PDB file of C-alpha atoms in Angstrom:
ATOM      1  CA  UNK A 151      -4.360 -10.305 -15.106  1.00  0.00           C
ATOM      2  CA  UNK A 152      -1.283  -8.208 -15.846  1.00  0.00           C
ATOM      3  CA  UNK A 153      -1.812  -4.798 -17.425  1.00  0.00           C
ATOM      4  CA  UNK A 154       0.771  -2.167 -18.485  1.00  0.00           C
ATOM      5  CA  UNK A 155       0.288   1.496 -19.385  1.00  0.00           C
ATOM      6  CA  UNK A 156       3.103   3.834 -20.416  1.00  0.00           C
ATOM      7  CA  UNK A 157       2.708   7.613 -20.234  1.00  0.00           C
ATOM      8  CA  UNK A 158       4.963   9.896 -22.312  1.00  0.00           C
ATOM      9  CA  UNK A 159       6.091  13.065 -20.538  1.00  0.00           C
ATOM     10  CA  UNK A 160       7.563  16.213 -22.020  1.00  0.00           C
ATOM     11  CA  UNK A 161      11.276  15.917 -22.631  1.00  0.00           C
ATOM     12  CA  UNK A 162      11.130  12.263 -23.685  1.00  0.00           C
ATOM     13  CA  UNK A 163      10.689  10.806 -20.190  1.00  0.00           C
ATOM     14  CA  UNK A 164       8.213   8.014 -19.507  1.00  0.00           C
ATOM     15  CA  UNK A 165       6.283   6.658 -16.545  1.00  0.00           C
ATOM     16  CA  UNK A 166       5.105   3.045 -16.759  1.00  0.00           C
ATOM     17  CA  UNK A 167       2.304   1.650 -14.581  1.00  0.00           C
ATOM     18  CA  UNK A 168       2.034  -2.127 -14.183  1.00  0.00           C
ATOM     19  CA  UNK A 169      -0.744  -3.916 -12.305  1.00  0.00           C
ATOM     20  CA  UNK A 170      -1.800  -7.496 -11.660  1.00  0.00           C
ATOM     21  CA  UNK A 171       1.656  -9.023 -11.212  1.00  0.00           C
ATOM     22  CA  UNK A 172       2.555  -8.436  -7.552  1.00  0.00           C
ATOM     23  CA  UNK A 173       0.763  -7.499  -4.304  1.00  0.00           C
ATOM     24  CA  UNK A 174      -2.409  -9.301  -5.371  1.00  0.00           C
ATOM     25  CA  UNK A 175      -3.807  -9.377  -1.823  1.00  0.00           C
ATOM     26  CA  UNK A 176      -3.925  -5.581  -1.607  1.00  0.00           C
ATOM     27  CA  UNK A 177      -7.129  -3.783  -2.564  1.00  0.00           C
ATOM     28  CA  UNK A 178      -5.119  -2.027  -5.268  1.00  0.00           C
ATOM     29  CA  UNK A 179      -1.461  -2.156  -6.294  1.00  0.00           C
ATOM     30  CA  UNK A 180       0.658  -0.472  -8.957  1.00  0.00           C
ATOM     31  CA  UNK A 181       4.307  -1.071  -9.811  1.00  0.00           C
ATOM     32  CA  UNK A 182       5.477   2.260 -11.218  1.00  0.00           C
ATOM     33  CA  UNK A 183       8.742   2.705 -13.115  1.00  0.00           C
ATOM     34  CA  UNK A 184      10.596   5.535 -14.779  1.00  0.00           C
ATOM     35  CA  UNK A 185      14.100   4.921 -16.076  1.00  0.00           C
ATOM     36  CA  UNK A 186      15.828   2.718 -13.499  1.00  0.00           C
ATOM     37  CA  UNK A 187      13.510   3.822 -10.670  1.00  0.00           C
ATOM     38  CA  UNK A 188      10.839   1.376  -9.510  1.00  0.00           C
ATOM     39  CA  UNK A 189       8.213   1.971  -6.797  1.00  0.00           C
ATOM     40  CA  UNK A 190       5.533  -0.431  -5.578  1.00  0.00           C
ATOM     41  CA  UNK A 191       2.450   1.392  -4.273  1.00  0.00           C
ATOM     42  CA  UNK A 192      -0.385  -0.435  -2.532  1.00  0.00           C
ATOM     43  CA  UNK A 193      -3.702   0.589  -1.011  1.00  0.00           C
ATOM     44  CA  UNK A 194      -5.802  -1.368   1.497  1.00  0.00           C
ATOM     45  CA  UNK A 195      -8.849  -0.524   3.614  1.00  0.00           C
ATOM     46  CA  UNK A 196     -10.704  -2.291   6.396  1.00  0.00           C
ATOM     47  CA  UNK A 197     -14.166  -3.497   5.392  1.00  0.00           C
ATOM     48  CA  UNK A 198     -15.866  -1.933   8.431  1.00  0.00           C
ATOM     49  CA  UNK A 199     -15.870   1.686   9.633  1.00  0.00           C
ATOM     50  CA  UNK A 200     -14.066   2.441  12.878  1.00  0.00           C
ATOM     51  CA  UNK A 201     -16.543   3.402  15.592  1.00  0.00           C
ATOM     52  CA  UNK A 202     -16.280   6.474  17.797  1.00  0.00           C
ATOM     53  CA  UNK A 203     -13.916   8.605  15.687  1.00  0.00           C
ATOM     54  CA  UNK A 204     -14.498  11.945  14.027  1.00  0.00           C
ATOM     55  CA  UNK A 205     -11.552  11.895  11.632  1.00  0.00           C
ATOM     56  CA  UNK A 206     -10.479   9.972   8.555  1.00  0.00           C
ATOM     57  CA  UNK A 207      -7.994   7.217   9.574  1.00  0.00           C
ATOM     58  CA  UNK A 208      -5.478   7.264   6.712  1.00  0.00           C
ATOM     59  CA  UNK A 209      -1.944   5.939   7.149  1.00  0.00           C
ATOM     60  CA  UNK A 210       0.610   6.708   4.443  1.00  0.00           C
ATOM     61  CA  UNK A 211       4.070   5.196   4.342  1.00  0.00           C
ATOM     62  CA  UNK A 212       6.883   5.986   1.910  1.00  0.00           C
ATOM     63  CA  UNK A 213      10.124   4.053   2.302  1.00  0.00           C
ATOM     64  CA  UNK A 214      13.459   4.241   0.583  1.00  0.00           C
ATOM     65  CA  UNK A 215      16.039   1.630   1.520  1.00  0.00           C
ATOM     66  CA  UNK A 216      19.757   1.564   0.836  1.00  0.00           C
ATOM     67  CA  UNK A 217      19.394  -1.556  -1.320  1.00  0.00           C
ATOM     68  CA  UNK A 218      17.267   0.497  -3.758  1.00  0.00           C
ATOM     69  CA  UNK A 219      20.358   2.593  -4.481  1.00  0.00           C
ATOM     70  CA  UNK A 220      22.609  -0.453  -4.782  1.00  0.00           C
ATOM     71  CA  UNK A 221      24.191  -0.358  -1.315  1.00  0.00           C
ATOM     72  CA  UNK A 222      23.823  -3.131   1.227  1.00  0.00           C
ATOM     73  CA  UNK A 223      24.718  -1.970   4.757  1.00  0.00           C
ATOM     74  CA  UNK A 224      27.239  -4.270   6.424  1.00  0.00           C
ATOM     75  CA  UNK A 225      26.656  -3.144   9.988  1.00  0.00           C
ATOM     76  CA  UNK A 226      23.275  -3.528  11.679  1.00  0.00           C
ATOM     77  CA  UNK A 227      21.726  -0.123  12.156  1.00  0.00           C
ATOM     78  CA  UNK A 228      18.911   0.783  14.539  1.00  0.00           C
ATOM     79  CA  UNK A 229      16.951   2.545  11.811  1.00  0.00           C
ATOM     80  CA  UNK A 230      16.534   1.628   8.191  1.00  0.00           C
ATOM     81  CA  UNK A 231      18.747   3.995   6.234  1.00  0.00           C
ATOM     82  CA  UNK A 232      17.709   5.637   2.985  1.00  0.00           C
ATOM     83  CA  UNK A 233      19.847   5.577  -0.133  1.00  0.00           C
ATOM     84  CA  UNK A 234      19.982   9.377  -0.007  1.00  0.00           C
ATOM     85  CA  UNK A 235      20.014  12.029   2.664  1.00  0.00           C
ATOM     86  CA  UNK A 236      16.565  12.693   4.090  1.00  0.00           C
ATOM     87  CA  UNK A 237      13.438  10.768   3.150  1.00  0.00           C
ATOM     88  CA  UNK A 238      10.746  12.793   1.424  1.00  0.00           C
ATOM     89  CA  UNK A 239       7.829  13.974   3.484  1.00  0.00           C
ATOM     90  CA  UNK A 240       4.930  11.476   3.405  1.00  0.00           C
ATOM     91  CA  UNK A 241       2.729  14.548   3.197  1.00  0.00           C
ATOM     92  CA  UNK A 242       3.633  14.681  -0.497  1.00  0.00           C
ATOM     93  CA  UNK A 243       1.424  11.596  -0.869  1.00  0.00           C
ATOM     94  CA  UNK A 244      -1.060  12.309   1.932  1.00  0.00           C
ATOM     95  CA  UNK A 245      -1.996  15.924   1.095  1.00  0.00           C
ATOM     96  CA  UNK A 246      -3.222  15.407  -2.485  1.00  0.00           C
ATOM     97  CA  UNK A 247      -5.226  12.223  -1.813  1.00  0.00           C
ATOM     98  CA  UNK A 248      -6.812  12.867   1.610  1.00  0.00           C
ATOM     99  CA  UNK A 249      -9.459  15.375   0.388  1.00  0.00           C
ATOM    100  CA  UNK A 250     -10.557  12.959  -2.362  1.00  0.00           C
ATOM    101  CA  UNK A 251     -12.148  10.454   0.021  1.00  0.00           C
ATOM    102  CA  UNK A 252     -15.839  10.791   0.966  1.00  0.00           C
ATOM    103  CA  UNK A 253     -16.430  13.099   3.947  1.00  0.00           C
ATOM    104  CA  UNK A 254     -18.114  10.433   6.115  1.00  0.00           C
ATOM    105  CA  UNK A 255     -15.714   7.581   5.218  1.00  0.00           C
ATOM    106  CA  UNK A 256     -14.293   6.206   8.503  1.00  0.00           C
ATOM    107  CA  UNK A 257     -12.731   2.895   7.439  1.00  0.00           C
ATOM    108  CA  UNK A 258      -9.059   2.521   8.288  1.00  0.00           C
ATOM    109  CA  UNK A 259      -6.898   2.932   5.168  1.00  0.00           C
ATOM    110  CA  UNK A 260      -3.237   2.338   4.484  1.00  0.00           C
ATOM    111  CA  UNK A 261      -1.266   3.469   1.482  1.00  0.00           C
ATOM    112  CA  UNK A 262       2.320   2.274   1.131  1.00  0.00           C
ATOM    113  CA  UNK A 263       4.961   3.181  -1.432  1.00  0.00           C
ATOM    114  CA  UNK A 264       8.239   1.258  -1.343  1.00  0.00           C
ATOM    115  CA  UNK A 265      11.192   2.124  -3.554  1.00  0.00           C
ATOM    116  CA  UNK A 266      12.531  -1.107  -5.036  1.00  0.00           C
ATOM    117  CA  UNK A 267      15.134   0.423  -7.316  1.00  0.00           C
ATOM    118  CA  UNK A 268      16.618   3.902  -7.643  1.00  0.00           C
ATOM    119  CA  UNK A 269      19.135   5.333 -10.039  1.00  0.00           C
ATOM    120  CA  UNK A 270      21.559   8.073  -9.068  1.00  0.00           C
ATOM    121  CA  UNK A 271      20.001  10.734 -11.295  1.00  0.00           C
ATOM    122  CA  UNK A 272      16.189  10.684 -10.912  1.00  0.00           C
ATOM    123  CA  UNK A 273      14.098  11.129  -7.785  1.00  0.00           C
ATOM    124  CA  UNK A 274      11.583   8.287  -7.214  1.00  0.00           C
ATOM    125  CA  UNK A 275       9.240  10.287  -4.957  1.00  0.00           C
ATOM    126  CA  UNK A 276       7.112  11.490  -7.902  1.00  0.00           C
ATOM    127  CA  UNK A 277       6.486   7.831  -8.733  1.00  0.00           C
ATOM    128  CA  UNK A 278       5.263   7.345  -5.156  1.00  0.00           C
ATOM    129  CA  UNK A 279       2.277   9.712  -5.462  1.00  0.00           C
ATOM    130  CA  UNK A 280       1.416   8.615  -8.999  1.00  0.00           C
ATOM    131  CA  UNK A 281       1.607   4.945  -7.989  1.00  0.00           C
ATOM    132  CA  UNK A 282      -0.463   5.505  -4.823  1.00  0.00           C
ATOM    133  CA  UNK A 283      -3.140   7.285  -6.853  1.00  0.00           C
ATOM    134  CA  UNK A 284      -3.188   4.455  -9.388  1.00  0.00           C
ATOM    135  CA  UNK A 285      -3.458   1.842  -6.612  1.00  0.00           C
ATOM    136  CA  UNK A 286      -6.392   3.710  -5.039  1.00  0.00           C
ATOM    137  CA  UNK A 287      -8.135   4.120  -8.394  1.00  0.00           C
ATOM    138  CA  UNK A 288      -7.829   0.368  -9.052  1.00  0.00           C
ATOM    139  CA  UNK A 289      -9.114  -0.613  -5.611  1.00  0.00           C
ATOM    140  CA  UNK A 290     -12.677  -0.868  -4.326  1.00  0.00           C
ATOM    141  CA  UNK A 291     -11.938   1.932  -1.836  1.00  0.00           C
ATOM    142  CA  UNK A 292     -14.199   4.970  -2.447  1.00  0.00           C
ATOM    143  CA  UNK A 293     -11.770   7.499  -3.914  1.00  0.00           C
ATOM    144  CA  UNK A 294     -12.637  10.473  -6.110  1.00  0.00           C
ATOM    145  CA  UNK A 295      -9.320  10.499  -7.949  1.00  0.00           C
ATOM    146  CA  UNK A 296      -6.973   9.897  -9.628  1.00  0.00           C
ATOM    147  CA  UNK A 297      -4.263  12.433  -8.882  1.00  0.00           C
ATOM    148  CA  UNK A 298      -1.217  13.173 -10.992  1.00  0.00           C
ATOM    149  CA  UNK A 299       2.050  14.596  -9.680  1.00  0.00           C
ATOM    150  CA  UNK A 300       5.065  16.140 -11.329  1.00  0.00           C
ATOM    151  CA  UNK A 301       8.170  18.081 -10.351  1.00  0.00           C
ATOM    152  CA  UNK A 302       9.011  21.067 -12.545  1.00  0.00           C
ATOM    153  CA  UNK A 303      12.388  22.752 -12.734  1.00  0.00           C
ATOM    154  CA  UNK A 304      13.058  26.159 -14.304  1.00  0.00           C
ATOM    155  CA  UNK A 305      16.523  25.947 -15.856  1.00  0.00           C
ATOM    156  CA  UNK A 306      18.071  28.432 -18.297  1.00  0.00           C
ATOM    157  CA  UNK A 307      14.687  29.917 -19.261  1.00  0.00           C
ATOM    158  CA  UNK A 308      13.007  26.557 -19.887  1.00  0.00           C
ATOM    159  CA  UNK A 309      10.695  24.370 -17.827  1.00  0.00           C
ATOM    160  CA  UNK A 310      11.924  20.791 -17.333  1.00  0.00           C
ATOM    161  CA  UNK A 311       9.541  17.979 -16.296  1.00  0.00           C
ATOM    162  CA  UNK A 312      10.920  15.798 -13.471  1.00  0.00           C
ATOM    163  CA  UNK A 313      14.450  17.212 -13.557  1.00  0.00           C
ATOM    164  CA  UNK A 314      17.375  15.052 -12.492  1.00  0.00           C
ATOM    165  CA  UNK A 315      19.286  15.715  -9.268  1.00  0.00           C
ATOM    166  CA  UNK A 316      22.037  17.568 -11.168  1.00  0.00           C
ATOM    167  CA  UNK A 317      19.495  19.663 -13.092  1.00  0.00           C
ATOM    168  CA  UNK A 318      17.785  20.596  -9.820  1.00  0.00           C
ATOM    169  CA  UNK A 319      21.059  21.987  -8.451  1.00  0.00           C
ATOM    170  CA  UNK A 320      21.293  24.409 -11.379  1.00  0.00           C
ATOM    171  CA  UNK A 321      17.575  25.313 -11.373  1.00  0.00           C
ATOM    172  CA  UNK A 322      16.469  28.695 -10.112  1.00  0.00           C
ATOM    173  CA  UNK A 323      13.051  27.169  -9.285  1.00  0.00           C
ATOM    174  CA  UNK A 324      12.007  23.637  -8.386  1.00  0.00           C
ATOM    175  CA  UNK A 325       8.306  23.073  -7.920  1.00  0.00           C
ATOM    176  CA  UNK A 326       6.342  20.007  -6.854  1.00  0.00           C
ATOM    177  CA  UNK A 327       2.735  19.966  -8.031  1.00  0.00           C
ATOM    178  CA  UNK A 328      -0.120  17.505  -7.874  1.00  0.00           C
ATOM    179  CA  UNK A 329      -3.550  17.920  -9.391  1.00  0.00           C
ATOM    180  CA  UNK A 330      -6.761  16.090 -10.014  1.00  0.00           C
ATOM    181  CA  UNK A 331      -8.197  15.907 -13.567  1.00  0.00           C
ATOM    182  CA  UNK A 332      -9.918  18.642 -15.502  1.00  0.00           C
ATOM    183  CA  UNK A 333     -13.401  19.896 -14.811  1.00  0.00           C
ATOM    184  CA  UNK A 334     -15.824  20.369 -17.688  1.00  0.00           C
ATOM    185  CA  UNK A 335     -15.010  24.065 -17.873  1.00  0.00           C
ATOM    186  CA  UNK A 336     -11.288  23.328 -18.318  1.00  0.00           C
ATOM    187  CA  UNK A 337     -10.151  24.395 -14.845  1.00  0.00           C
ATOM    188  CA  UNK A 338      -7.594  22.203 -13.093  1.00  0.00           C
ATOM    189  CA  UNK A 339      -8.295  21.373  -9.448  1.00  0.00           C
ATOM    190  CA  UNK A 340      -5.239  21.709  -7.233  1.00  0.00           C
TER     191      UNK A 340
END
């Protein structure tokens, strides 16, 4: 069953989460859009724990392809190029979600975020963490989330939520932050 939720951000921007339309075989999937950016995030886990390991086997993948930015490469290239210089660090997705799994959970997990469409002004990486968190929350994987992420820019004495590429060039501070919901006493866990 298809379900849509739209979140209003400060400054008139929106993030839309859509589930139930694509990636139905994944444990959880969310198609996240903001403006002309679109990211599909999925989460899957093996049903059985992996024996003989003392770590949490989590694989996170974030991919941006040139077709997302509207360019189709003509020449075969050995690596898949991104539509912009330098892919974001997958740690932006891994770091906020890894501590939210149970301590003794040893099932192999994979979280993937693929950029399907990207405009030339807004960065889709924020959609990657928000979509991955949504996919995990929808799945049957034990996850003590969700997590929300935002990029803040300080420009001309004002804070801008998810600034565009051009706004980030003129910002004197650009900050990436992710947090898990509020505790009863009002504190925000970071």
